[in-house]
Coordinates of C-alpha atoms and ligand atoms in Angstrom, one line a residue:
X196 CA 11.6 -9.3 26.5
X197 CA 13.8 -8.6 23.3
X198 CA 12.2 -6.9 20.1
X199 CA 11.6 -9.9 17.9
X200 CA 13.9 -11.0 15.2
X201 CA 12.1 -10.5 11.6
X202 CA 13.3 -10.3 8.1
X203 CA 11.7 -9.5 4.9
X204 CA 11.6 -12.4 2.9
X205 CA 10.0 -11.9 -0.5
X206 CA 8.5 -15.3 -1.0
X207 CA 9.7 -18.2 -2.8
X208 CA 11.6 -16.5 -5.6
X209 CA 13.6 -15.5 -2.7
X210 CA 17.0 -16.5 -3.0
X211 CA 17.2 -16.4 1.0
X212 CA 14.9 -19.8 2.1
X213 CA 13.2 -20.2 5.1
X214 CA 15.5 -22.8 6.5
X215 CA 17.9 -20.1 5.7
X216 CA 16.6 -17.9 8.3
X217 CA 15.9 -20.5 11.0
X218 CA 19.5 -20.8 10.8
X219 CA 20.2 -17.2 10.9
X220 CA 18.0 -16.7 14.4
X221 CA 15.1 -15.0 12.4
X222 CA 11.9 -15.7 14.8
X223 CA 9.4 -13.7 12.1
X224 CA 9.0 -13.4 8.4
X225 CA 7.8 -10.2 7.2
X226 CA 6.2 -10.8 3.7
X227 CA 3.5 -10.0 1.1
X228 CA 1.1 -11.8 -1.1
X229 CA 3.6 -10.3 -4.0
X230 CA 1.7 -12.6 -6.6
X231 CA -1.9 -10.5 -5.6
X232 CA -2.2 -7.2 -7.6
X233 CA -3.1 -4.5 -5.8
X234 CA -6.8 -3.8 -4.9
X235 CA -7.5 -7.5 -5.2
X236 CA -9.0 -9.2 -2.1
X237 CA -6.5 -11.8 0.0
X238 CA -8.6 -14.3 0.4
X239 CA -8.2 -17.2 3.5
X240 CA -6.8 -20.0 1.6
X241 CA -3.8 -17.8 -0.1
X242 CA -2.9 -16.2 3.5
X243 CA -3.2 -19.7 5.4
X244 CA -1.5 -21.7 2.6
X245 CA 1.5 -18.4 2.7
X246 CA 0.9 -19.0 6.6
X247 CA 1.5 -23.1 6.9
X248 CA 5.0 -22.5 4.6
X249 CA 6.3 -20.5 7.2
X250 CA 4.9 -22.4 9.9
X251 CA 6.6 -25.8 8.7
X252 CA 10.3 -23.9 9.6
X253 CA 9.5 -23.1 12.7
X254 CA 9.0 -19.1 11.9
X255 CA 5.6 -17.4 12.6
X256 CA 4.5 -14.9 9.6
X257 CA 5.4 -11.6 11.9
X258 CA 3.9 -8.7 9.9
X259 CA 2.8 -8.1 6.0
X260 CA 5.1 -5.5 4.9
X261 CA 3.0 -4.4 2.6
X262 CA -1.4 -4.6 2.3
X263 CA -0.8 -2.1 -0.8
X264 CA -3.0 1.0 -1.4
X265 CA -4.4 1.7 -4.2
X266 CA -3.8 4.6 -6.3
X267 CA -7.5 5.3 -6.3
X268 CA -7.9 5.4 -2.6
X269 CA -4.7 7.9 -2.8
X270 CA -6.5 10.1 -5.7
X271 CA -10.0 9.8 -4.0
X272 CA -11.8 9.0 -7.4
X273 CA -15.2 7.1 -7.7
X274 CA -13.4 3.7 -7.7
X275 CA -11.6 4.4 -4.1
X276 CA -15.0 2.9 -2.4
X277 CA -14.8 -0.3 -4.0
X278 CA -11.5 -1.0 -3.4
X279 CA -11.6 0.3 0.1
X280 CA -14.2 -2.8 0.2
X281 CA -11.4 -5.1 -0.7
X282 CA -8.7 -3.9 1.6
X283 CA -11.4 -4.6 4.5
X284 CA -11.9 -8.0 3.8
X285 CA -8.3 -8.5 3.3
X286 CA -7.8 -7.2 6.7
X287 CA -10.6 -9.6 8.2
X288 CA -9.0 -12.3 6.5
X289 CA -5.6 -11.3 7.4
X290 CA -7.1 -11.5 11.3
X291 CA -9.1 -14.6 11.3
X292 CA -5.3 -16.4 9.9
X293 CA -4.0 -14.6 13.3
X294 CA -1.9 -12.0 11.2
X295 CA -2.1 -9.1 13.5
X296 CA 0.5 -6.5 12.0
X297 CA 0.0 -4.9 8.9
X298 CA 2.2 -2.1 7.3
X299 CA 1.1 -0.1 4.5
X300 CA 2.0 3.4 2.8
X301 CA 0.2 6.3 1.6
X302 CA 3.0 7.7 -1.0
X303 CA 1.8 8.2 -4.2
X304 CA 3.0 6.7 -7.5
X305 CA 6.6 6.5 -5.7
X306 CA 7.7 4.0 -2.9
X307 CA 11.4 4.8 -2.5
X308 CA 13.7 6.7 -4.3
X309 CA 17.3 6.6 -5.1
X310 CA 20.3 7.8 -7.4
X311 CA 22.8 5.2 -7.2
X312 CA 22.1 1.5 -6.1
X313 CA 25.3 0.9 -6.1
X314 CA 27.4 3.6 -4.2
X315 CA 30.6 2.6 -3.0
X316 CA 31.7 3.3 0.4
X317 CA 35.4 3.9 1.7
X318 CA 35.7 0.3 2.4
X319 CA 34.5 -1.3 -0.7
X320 CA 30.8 -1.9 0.3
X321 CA 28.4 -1.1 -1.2
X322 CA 24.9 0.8 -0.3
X323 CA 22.3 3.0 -1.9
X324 CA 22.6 6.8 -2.5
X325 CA 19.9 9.5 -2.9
X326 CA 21.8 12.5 -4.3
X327 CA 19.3 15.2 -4.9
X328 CA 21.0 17.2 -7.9
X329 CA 20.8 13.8 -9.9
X330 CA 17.1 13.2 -9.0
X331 CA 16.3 16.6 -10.0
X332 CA 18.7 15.7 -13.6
X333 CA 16.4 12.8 -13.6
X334 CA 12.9 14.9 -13.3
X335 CA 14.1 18.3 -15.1
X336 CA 15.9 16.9 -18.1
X337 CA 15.1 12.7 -18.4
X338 CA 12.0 12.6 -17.1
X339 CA 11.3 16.3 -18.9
X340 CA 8.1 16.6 -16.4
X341 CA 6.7 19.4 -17.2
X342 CA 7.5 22.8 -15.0
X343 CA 9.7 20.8 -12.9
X344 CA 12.6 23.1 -12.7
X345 CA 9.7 25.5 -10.6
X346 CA 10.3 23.1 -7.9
X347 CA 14.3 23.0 -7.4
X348 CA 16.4 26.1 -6.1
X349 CA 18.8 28.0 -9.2
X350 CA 21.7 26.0 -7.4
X351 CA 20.3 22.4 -8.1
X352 CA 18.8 23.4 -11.2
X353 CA 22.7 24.2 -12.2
X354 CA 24.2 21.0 -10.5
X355 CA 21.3 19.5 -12.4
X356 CA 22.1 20.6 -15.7
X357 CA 25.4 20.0 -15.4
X358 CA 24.9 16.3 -14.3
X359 CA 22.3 15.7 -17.2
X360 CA 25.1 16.6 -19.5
X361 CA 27.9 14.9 -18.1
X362 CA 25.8 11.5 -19.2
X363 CA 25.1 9.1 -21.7
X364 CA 21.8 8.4 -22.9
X365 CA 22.6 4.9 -21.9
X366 CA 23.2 6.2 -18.2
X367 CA 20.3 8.5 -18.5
X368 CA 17.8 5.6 -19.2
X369 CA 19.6 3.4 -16.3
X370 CA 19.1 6.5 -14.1
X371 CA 15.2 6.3 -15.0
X372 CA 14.8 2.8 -15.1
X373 CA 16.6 2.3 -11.5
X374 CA 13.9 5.4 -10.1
X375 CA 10.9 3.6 -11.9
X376 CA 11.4 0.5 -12.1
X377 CA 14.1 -1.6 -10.4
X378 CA 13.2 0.3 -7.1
X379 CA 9.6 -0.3 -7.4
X380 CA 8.7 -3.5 -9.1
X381 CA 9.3 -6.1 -6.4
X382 CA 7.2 -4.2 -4.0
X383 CA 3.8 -3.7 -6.0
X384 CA 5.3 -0.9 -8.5
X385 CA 2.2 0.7 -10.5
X386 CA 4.1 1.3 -13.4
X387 CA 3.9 -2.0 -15.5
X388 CA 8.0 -3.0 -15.4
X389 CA 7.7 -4.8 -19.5
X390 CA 6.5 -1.3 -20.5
X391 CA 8.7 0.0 -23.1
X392 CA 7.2 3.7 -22.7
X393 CA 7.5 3.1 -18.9
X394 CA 8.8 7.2 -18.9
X395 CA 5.6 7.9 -20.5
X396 CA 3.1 5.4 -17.8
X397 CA 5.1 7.5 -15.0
X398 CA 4.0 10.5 -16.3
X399 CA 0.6 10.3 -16.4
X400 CA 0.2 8.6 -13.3
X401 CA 2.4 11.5 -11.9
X402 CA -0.5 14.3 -14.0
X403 CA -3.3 12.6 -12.4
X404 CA -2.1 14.5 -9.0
X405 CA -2.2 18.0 -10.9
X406 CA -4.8 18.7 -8.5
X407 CA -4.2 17.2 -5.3
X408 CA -2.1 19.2 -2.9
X409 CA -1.2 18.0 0.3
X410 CA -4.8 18.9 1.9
X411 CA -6.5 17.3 -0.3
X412 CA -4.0 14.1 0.3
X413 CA -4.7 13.9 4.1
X414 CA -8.6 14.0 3.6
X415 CA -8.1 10.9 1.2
X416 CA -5.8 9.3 4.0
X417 CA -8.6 10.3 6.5
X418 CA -11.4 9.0 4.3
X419 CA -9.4 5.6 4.3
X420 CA -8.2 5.6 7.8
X421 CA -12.1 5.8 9.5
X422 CA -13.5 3.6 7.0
X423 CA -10.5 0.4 7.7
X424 CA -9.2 1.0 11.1
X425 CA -12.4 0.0 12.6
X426 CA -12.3 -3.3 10.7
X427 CA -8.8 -3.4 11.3
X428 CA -9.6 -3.0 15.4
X429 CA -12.5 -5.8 15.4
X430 CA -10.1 -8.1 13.3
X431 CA -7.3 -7.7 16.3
X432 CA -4.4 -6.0 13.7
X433 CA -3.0 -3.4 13.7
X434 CA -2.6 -1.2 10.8
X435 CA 0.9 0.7 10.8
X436 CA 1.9 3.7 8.1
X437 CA 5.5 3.2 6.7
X438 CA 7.0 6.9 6.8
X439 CA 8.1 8.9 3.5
X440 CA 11.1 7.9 2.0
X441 CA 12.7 10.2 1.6
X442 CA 11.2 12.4 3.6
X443 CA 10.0 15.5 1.2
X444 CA 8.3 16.1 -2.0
X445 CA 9.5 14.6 -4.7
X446 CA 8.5 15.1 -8.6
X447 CA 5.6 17.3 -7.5
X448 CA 4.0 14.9 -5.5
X449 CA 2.6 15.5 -1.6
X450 CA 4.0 13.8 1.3
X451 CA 1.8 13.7 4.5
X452 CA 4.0 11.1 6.5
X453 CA 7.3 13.1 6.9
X454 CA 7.5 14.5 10.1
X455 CA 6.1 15.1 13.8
X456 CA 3.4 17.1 12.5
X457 CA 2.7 14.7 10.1
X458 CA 2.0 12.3 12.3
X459 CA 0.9 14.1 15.2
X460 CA -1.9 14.5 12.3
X461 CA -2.7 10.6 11.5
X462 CA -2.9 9.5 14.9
X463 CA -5.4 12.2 15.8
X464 CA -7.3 10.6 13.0
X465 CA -8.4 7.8 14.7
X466 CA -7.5 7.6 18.7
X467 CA -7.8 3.4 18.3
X468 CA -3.7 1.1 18.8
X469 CA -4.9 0.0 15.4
X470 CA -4.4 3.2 13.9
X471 CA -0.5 2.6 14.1
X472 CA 3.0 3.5 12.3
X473 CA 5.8 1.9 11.4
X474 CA 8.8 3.2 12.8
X475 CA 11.5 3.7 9.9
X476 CA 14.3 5.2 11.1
X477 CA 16.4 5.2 7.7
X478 CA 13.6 7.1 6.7
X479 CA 12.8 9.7 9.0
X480 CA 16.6 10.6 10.0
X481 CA 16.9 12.2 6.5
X482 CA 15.3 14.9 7.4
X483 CA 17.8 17.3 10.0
X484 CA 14.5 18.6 11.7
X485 CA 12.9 15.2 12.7
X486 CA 14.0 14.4 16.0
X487 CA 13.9 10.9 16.3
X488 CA 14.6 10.4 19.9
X489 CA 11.4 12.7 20.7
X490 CA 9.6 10.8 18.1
X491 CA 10.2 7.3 19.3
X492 CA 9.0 8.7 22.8
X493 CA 5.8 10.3 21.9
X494 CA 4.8 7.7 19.5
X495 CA 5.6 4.9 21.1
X496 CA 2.5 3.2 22.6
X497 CA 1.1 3.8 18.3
X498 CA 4.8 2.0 17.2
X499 CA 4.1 -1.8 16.0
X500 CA 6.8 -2.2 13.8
X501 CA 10.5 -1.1 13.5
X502 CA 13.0 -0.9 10.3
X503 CA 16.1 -0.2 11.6
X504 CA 19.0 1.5 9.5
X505 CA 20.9 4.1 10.1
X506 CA 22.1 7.4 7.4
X507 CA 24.7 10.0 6.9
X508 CA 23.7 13.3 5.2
X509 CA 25.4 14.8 2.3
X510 CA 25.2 18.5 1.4
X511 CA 21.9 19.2 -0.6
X512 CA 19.1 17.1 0.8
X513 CA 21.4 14.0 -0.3
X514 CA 22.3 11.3 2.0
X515 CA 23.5 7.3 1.6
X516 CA 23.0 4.6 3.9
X517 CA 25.4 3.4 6.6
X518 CA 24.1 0.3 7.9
X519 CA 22.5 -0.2 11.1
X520 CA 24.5 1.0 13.7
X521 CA 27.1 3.8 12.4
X522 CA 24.8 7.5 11.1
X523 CA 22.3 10.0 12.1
X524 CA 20.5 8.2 13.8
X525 CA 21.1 6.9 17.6
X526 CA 20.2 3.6 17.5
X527 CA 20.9 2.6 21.1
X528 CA 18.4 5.5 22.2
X529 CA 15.8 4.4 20.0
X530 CA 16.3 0.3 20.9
X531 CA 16.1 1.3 24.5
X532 CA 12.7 3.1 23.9
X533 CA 11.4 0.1 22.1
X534 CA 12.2 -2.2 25.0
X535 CA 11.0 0.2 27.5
X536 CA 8.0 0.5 25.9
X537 CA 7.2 -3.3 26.0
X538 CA 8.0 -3.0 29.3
X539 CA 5.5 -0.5 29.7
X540 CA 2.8 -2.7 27.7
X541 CA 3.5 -5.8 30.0
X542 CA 2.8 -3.7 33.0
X543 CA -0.3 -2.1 31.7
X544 CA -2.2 -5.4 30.5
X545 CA -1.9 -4.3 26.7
X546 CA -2.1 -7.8 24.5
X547 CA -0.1 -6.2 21.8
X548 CA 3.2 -6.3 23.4
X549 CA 5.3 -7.3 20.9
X550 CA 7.5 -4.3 18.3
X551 CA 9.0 -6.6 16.0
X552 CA 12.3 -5.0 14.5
X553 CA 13.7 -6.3 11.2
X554 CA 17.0 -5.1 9.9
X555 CA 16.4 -2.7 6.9
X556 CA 18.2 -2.9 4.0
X557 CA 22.0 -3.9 4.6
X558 CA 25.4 -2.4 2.8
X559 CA 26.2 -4.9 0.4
X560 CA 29.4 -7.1 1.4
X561 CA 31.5 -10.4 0.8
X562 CA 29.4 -13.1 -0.5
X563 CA 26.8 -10.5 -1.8
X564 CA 28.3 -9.7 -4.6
X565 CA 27.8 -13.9 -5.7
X566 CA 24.0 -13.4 -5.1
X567 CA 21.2 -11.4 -6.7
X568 CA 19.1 -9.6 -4.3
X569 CA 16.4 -6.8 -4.8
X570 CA 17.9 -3.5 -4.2
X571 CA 18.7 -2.8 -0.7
X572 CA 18.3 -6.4 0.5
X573 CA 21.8 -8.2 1.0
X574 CA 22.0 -11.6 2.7
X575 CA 24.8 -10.9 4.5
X576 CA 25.1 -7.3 4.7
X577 CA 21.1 -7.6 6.2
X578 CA 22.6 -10.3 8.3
X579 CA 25.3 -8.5 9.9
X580 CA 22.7 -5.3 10.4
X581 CA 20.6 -8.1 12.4
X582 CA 23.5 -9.7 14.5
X583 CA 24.2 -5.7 15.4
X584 CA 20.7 -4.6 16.2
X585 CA 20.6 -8.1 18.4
X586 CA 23.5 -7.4 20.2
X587 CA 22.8 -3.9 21.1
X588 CA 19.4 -4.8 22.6
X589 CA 20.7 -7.7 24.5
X590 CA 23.0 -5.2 25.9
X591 CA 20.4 -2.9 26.9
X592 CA 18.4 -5.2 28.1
X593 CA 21.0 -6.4 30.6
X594 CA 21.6 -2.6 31.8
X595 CA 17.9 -1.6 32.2
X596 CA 16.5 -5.0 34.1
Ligands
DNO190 C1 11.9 -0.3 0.7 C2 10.8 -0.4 1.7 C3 9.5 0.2 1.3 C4 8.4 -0.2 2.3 C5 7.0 0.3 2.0 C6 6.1 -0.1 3.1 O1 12.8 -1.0 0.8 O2 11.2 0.2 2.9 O3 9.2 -0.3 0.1 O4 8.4 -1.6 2.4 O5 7.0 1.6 1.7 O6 4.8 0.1 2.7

């Protein structure tokens, strides 16, 4: 049995349709009640009325990528109970509609982060770029957090200088708005993205983890994890944590989803399948000491979801995206230990077989450059990621049957 075939489709402001993707050989649509601010409940009618849509093509609603966490439940202040509350009932909802996959994150303030949206590669295409001396231009000199420069290395705090200066105040604010806004806003982005003193709402959100290391982070993750996962196991989904990305603190903030340890940790939280990740391998292979051959093999029976993609590192903690097959990462090893572990799943009687794959983010290409897209998400730049990722597993399929 193949990995199934899903793309993230970000509802109907989409300029990729459904019938789109039936033609493209998508099977599931990985989506989000985007119009639903975070915290608030999803109630049956929005989920089945999202569901039936997809339904009428001929697609199945795959995973929700993302149930969003509040900043509250991240911060642990007195609201986190309430909205804990919510997220429950979302997740009963989300099972009683038959949604059984659910990714979520536990980064604070910041999904994603990158320098250049539009780095150009050798031949012509474009992809995204994370360069660590221009993010720490960004937080030292833009941004002006305060003591930030305590938390980069003389040498970056140089490159970092020197950057600053080399721009205009017109690339400085597209620098910004890129990290806080255009990143962030189609995916649930807690800075408000009409905010004219957006710098300033980033800020204090940022201040408000002054006092919350990265102990003090997991117990709030913990809190969360034993109150939902139960829910989450009774209401047959399973709850999967998207990785860091990138993989390290950024801007002063803790990361507790960035390596083996990390979630060695999280799983021991809770020994129920519903207590899941989501396996990201753009992610995780920016860090040199995550392994991700060893990870894909000791996590895999927790593994519900896959994002493919595939980096190169630069010097300095910077890196850019290479698509799906060319990188860090091995991407035949890790398809191969997918499959196998379906295999596995069959044999043992498990009911949650299925690790649906979708092709993350693509290197912009050809007709691309016609459409708009959110950053990251190319029609056919995703599409050729996809046609890869497909014909590798068919591939290994064939050899390991
Ligand atoms: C960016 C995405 C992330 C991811 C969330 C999952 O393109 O990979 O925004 O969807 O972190 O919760």
């Amino acid at each position: 049995m193949a990995l199934e075939k899903t793309w993230r489709w970000f509802g109907e402001k989409d300029t990729v349709t459904l019938p789109d993707l039936k033609q493209m050989g998508v099977e599931g649509v990985v989506t989000s009640l985007h119009h639903i601010p975070t915290g608030e409940i999803w109630s049956v009618k929005e989920i089945e009325r999202v569901k039936k849509k997809i339904e009428e093509y001929g697609l199945t609603w795959s995973v929700v990528e993302s149930l969003p966490v509040s900043e509250a439940i991240k911060l642990g202040t007195s609201d986190r109970d309430r909205l804990i509350e919510n997220y429950k009932i979302s997740l009963s909802n989300l099972g009683e509609c038959g949604i059984d996959t659910v990714c979520y994150n536990f980064m604070p303030v910041l999904d994603w982060a990158r320098t250049d949206l539009h780095f150009k590669n050798d031949d012509g295409g474009e992809s995204m770029l994370f360069d660590f001396p221009t993010f720490a231009a960004f937080d030292i000199h833009i941004l002006q957090r305060e003591n930030a420069s305590a938390d980069y290395p003389l040498y970056i705090r140089q490159k970092a200088k020197k950057i600053a200066d080399s721009l205009s105040i017109e690339q400085q604010e597209e620098l910004a708005y890129n990290i806080i806004i255009v990143t962030q806003a189609f995916i649930h982005g807690v800075v408000d993205e009409n905010s004219r003193d957006y710098k300033k709402q980033f800020l204090s959100y940022l201040k408000k983890y002054d006092q919350i290391g990265q102990e003090q982070l997991r117990m709030n993750l913990s809190y969360f994890l034993k109150e939902v996962v139960p829910v989450a196991e009774k209401a047959g989904v399973n709850l999967c944590i998207h990785p860091d990305d990138p993989p390290f603190s950024l801007l002063g903030l803790p990361r507790i989803v960035s390596t083996v340890d990390d979630f060695r940790w999280i799983l021991s939280q809770s020994d129920s399948v519903s207590n899941g990740i989501t396996f990201c391998t753009g992610s995780l292979s920016t860090r040199t000491d995550n392994d991700l051959i060893c990870m894909a093999e000791e996590f895999a029976s927790r593994i519900h979801f896959v994002h493919l993609r595939n980096t190169i590192f630069l010097s300095d903690n910077s890196f850019y995206e290479s698509g799906q097959l060319k990188g860090n990462v091995d991407m035949y090893e890790v398809v191969r230990i997918l499959l196998e572990e379906q295999m596995r799943r069959k044999k043992v009687g498990r009911q949650d077989i299925r690790i649906p794959f979708r092709p993350d983010h693509g290197i912009r290409i050809l007709e691309d450059y016609n459409r708009t897209a959110n950053p990251g998400y190319p029609l056919i730049g995703r599409l050729k990621g996809l046609a890869e990722i497909d014909g590798l597993q068919m591939g290994i399929e064939h050899s390991i049957k």
